[in-house]
PDB file of C-alpha atoms in Angstrom:
ATOM      1  CA  MET D 265      83.897 100.269  67.060  1.00 80.00           C
ATOM      2  CA  THR D 266      82.532  98.745  70.143  1.00 85.00           C
ATOM      3  CA  THR D 267      84.496  99.139  72.775  1.00 83.00           C
ATOM      4  CA  THR D 268      85.348  95.991  75.522  1.00 94.00           C
ATOM      5  CA  VAL D 269      86.556  96.206  78.964  1.00 96.00           C
ATOM      6  CA  ARG D 270      88.494  93.090  79.785  1.00 98.00           C
ATOM      7  CA  TYR D 271      91.111  92.584  82.798  1.00 98.00           C
ATOM      8  CA  LEU D 272      94.418  91.784  82.083  1.00 98.00           C
ATOM      9  CA  VAL D 273      96.263  89.731  84.634  1.00 98.00           C
ATOM     10  CA  MET D 274     100.666  90.245  84.709  1.00 98.00           C
ATOM     11  CA  ALA D 275     102.046  87.415  87.143  1.00 98.00           C
ATOM     12  CA  MET D 276     105.652  88.115  87.330  1.00 98.00           C
ATOM     13  CA  ARG D 277     107.194  84.752  89.390  1.00 98.00           C
ATOM     14  CA  ARG D 278     109.591  85.705  92.637  1.00 97.00           C
ATOM     15  CA  PRO D 279     112.580  85.051  93.262  1.00 96.00           C
ATOM     16  CA  GLY D 280     112.381  81.363  94.491  1.00 94.00           C
ATOM     17  CA  PHE D 281     109.139  80.411  92.732  1.00 96.00           C
ATOM     18  CA  ASP D 282     108.388  77.083  94.034  1.00 96.00           C
ATOM     19  CA  ALA D 283     107.248  74.853  90.492  1.00 95.00           C
ATOM     20  CA  ALA D 284     104.423  72.867  93.201  1.00 97.00           C
ATOM     21  CA  VAL D 285     102.346  75.902  92.337  1.00 98.00           C
ATOM     22  CA  ILE D 286     101.749  75.380  89.166  1.00 97.00           C
ATOM     23  CA  ALA D 287      99.313  72.826  89.286  1.00 98.00           C
ATOM     24  CA  PRO D 288      97.067  74.535  91.476  1.00 98.00           C
ATOM     25  CA  HIS D 289      97.419  77.728  89.536  1.00 98.00           C
ATOM     26  CA  ARG D 290      95.621  75.726  86.588  1.00 98.00           C
ATOM     27  CA  ALA D 291      92.928  74.195  88.244  1.00 98.00           C
ATOM     28  CA  PHE D 292      92.092  77.788  89.593  1.00 98.00           C
ATOM     29  CA  LEU D 293      92.437  79.012  85.856  1.00 98.00           C
ATOM     30  CA  GLU D 294      90.546  76.061  84.675  1.00 98.00           C
ATOM     31  CA  GLU D 295      87.683  77.059  87.325  1.00 98.00           C
ATOM     32  CA  LEU D 296      87.296  80.981  85.907  1.00 98.00           C
ATOM     33  CA  ARG D 297      86.938  78.985  82.198  1.00 98.00           C
ATOM     34  CA  THR D 298      84.186  77.158  83.675  1.00 98.00           C
ATOM     35  CA  ARG D 299      82.088  80.271  85.319  1.00 98.00           C
ATOM     36  CA  GLY D 300      82.871  82.249  82.336  1.00 98.00           C
ATOM     37  CA  LEU D 301      85.340  84.875  83.423  1.00 98.00           C
ATOM     38  CA  LEU D 302      88.726  82.862  81.964  1.00 98.00           C
ATOM     39  CA  ASP D 303      89.347  84.720  77.920  1.00 97.00           C
ATOM     40  CA  MET D 304      92.509  83.451  77.723  1.00 97.00           C
ATOM     41  CA  ALA D 305      95.780  82.354  79.389  1.00 98.00           C
ATOM     42  CA  GLY D 306      99.418  81.106  79.735  1.00 97.00           C
ATOM     43  CA  GLY D 307     102.926  81.575  80.082  1.00 97.00           C
ATOM     44  CA  PHE D 308     105.700  83.435  78.953  1.00 98.00           C
ATOM     45  CA  ALA D 309     108.844  81.516  76.742  1.00 98.00           C
ATOM     46  CA  ASP D 310     110.897  82.709  78.559  1.00 97.00           C
ATOM     47  CA  GLY D 311     109.714  81.757  81.668  1.00 96.00           C
ATOM     48  CA  SER D 312     109.439  84.798  83.714  1.00 97.00           C
ATOM     49  CA  GLY D 313     105.642  84.224  84.472  1.00 98.00           C
ATOM     50  CA  GLY D 314     102.817  84.735  82.562  1.00 98.00           C
ATOM     51  CA  ALA D 315      99.106  86.317  81.335  1.00 98.00           C
ATOM     52  CA  TYR D 316      95.693  85.748  82.089  1.00 98.00           C
ATOM     53  CA  VAL D 317      92.310  88.093  80.671  1.00 98.00           C
ATOM     54  CA  LEU D 318      89.335  88.292  82.545  1.00 98.00           C
ATOM     55  CA  ARG D 319      86.132  88.891  81.134  1.00 97.00           C
ATOM     56  CA  ASN D 320      82.438  89.027  82.371  1.00 96.00           C
ATOM     57  CA  ILE D 321      83.877  91.654  85.524  1.00 97.00           C
ATOM     58  CA  GLU D 322      81.792  94.547  86.497  1.00 95.00           C
ATOM     59  CA  SER D 323      84.507  96.621  88.108  1.00 97.00           C
ATOM     60  CA  LEU D 324      88.394  96.512  88.529  1.00 97.00           C
ATOM     61  CA  ALA D 325      87.843  95.480  92.287  1.00 98.00           C
ATOM     62  CA  GLN D 326      86.013  92.825  91.282  1.00 98.00           C
ATOM     63  CA  ALA D 327      89.125  91.556  89.009  1.00 98.00           C
ATOM     64  CA  GLN D 328      91.255  92.444  91.402  1.00 98.00           C
ATOM     65  CA  ALA D 329      89.364  90.525  94.336  1.00 98.00           C
ATOM     66  CA  ILE D 330      89.445  86.982  92.290  1.00 98.00           C
ATOM     67  CA  VAL D 331      92.885  87.746  91.454  1.00 98.00           C
ATOM     68  CA  ALA D 332      93.742  87.759  95.650  1.00 98.00           C
ATOM     69  CA  THR D 333      92.591  83.942  95.064  1.00 98.00           C
ATOM     70  CA  ASP D 334      94.658  82.954  93.348  1.00 98.00           C
ATOM     71  CA  PRO D 335      97.072  80.403  94.446  1.00 98.00           C
ATOM     72  CA  LEU D 336     100.298  82.262  93.466  1.00 98.00           C
ATOM     73  CA  VAL D 337      99.408  85.365  94.995  1.00 98.00           C
ATOM     74  CA  LEU D 338      98.023  82.901  98.528  1.00 98.00           C
ATOM     75  CA  GLN D 339     101.340  81.105  98.411  1.00 97.00           C
ATOM     76  CA  GLY D 340     103.538  84.428  97.609  1.00 97.00           C
ATOM     77  CA  ALA D 341     104.941  82.890  94.434  1.00 98.00           C
ATOM     78  CA  SER D 342     104.549  85.733  92.105  1.00 98.00           C
ATOM     79  CA  ASP D 343     103.369  89.070  91.776  1.00 98.00           C
ATOM     80  CA  LEU D 344      99.811  89.957  89.997  1.00 98.00           C
ATOM     81  CA  THR D 345      99.190  93.186  88.464  1.00 98.00           C
ATOM     82  CA  VAL D 346      95.275  93.493  87.378  1.00 98.00           C
ATOM     83  CA  ARG D 347      95.392  96.668  84.556  1.00 98.00           C
ATOM     84  CA  ALA D 348      91.854  97.645  82.531  1.00 97.00           C
ATOM     85  CA  TRP D 349      92.091  96.659  79.038  1.00 95.00           C
ATOM     86  CA  HIS D 350      89.831  98.438  76.742  1.00 95.00           C
ATOM     87  CA  VAL D 351      90.207  95.872  73.724  1.00 92.00           C
ATOM     88  CA  HIS D 352      88.083  96.722  70.307  1.00 89.00           C
TER      89      HIS D 352
END
């Protein structure tokens, strides 16, 4: 069985979340998709946040550096956690 490393990014909304950050966040994700770095993304059904999966990333440190530029982080709207994920 082949194992591939992806990076799972969990984004949990902070109290006082401003929905105005959603459009810049989606543009950020679209840029990642265009660069071949985004595998999938979506919001949680309960509205508490969402997740996305990065691919073609060399290390956890690189994934964290990319996530640090997400408008959700830059505007302090959500808490983002990055996990290396072994996908089979």
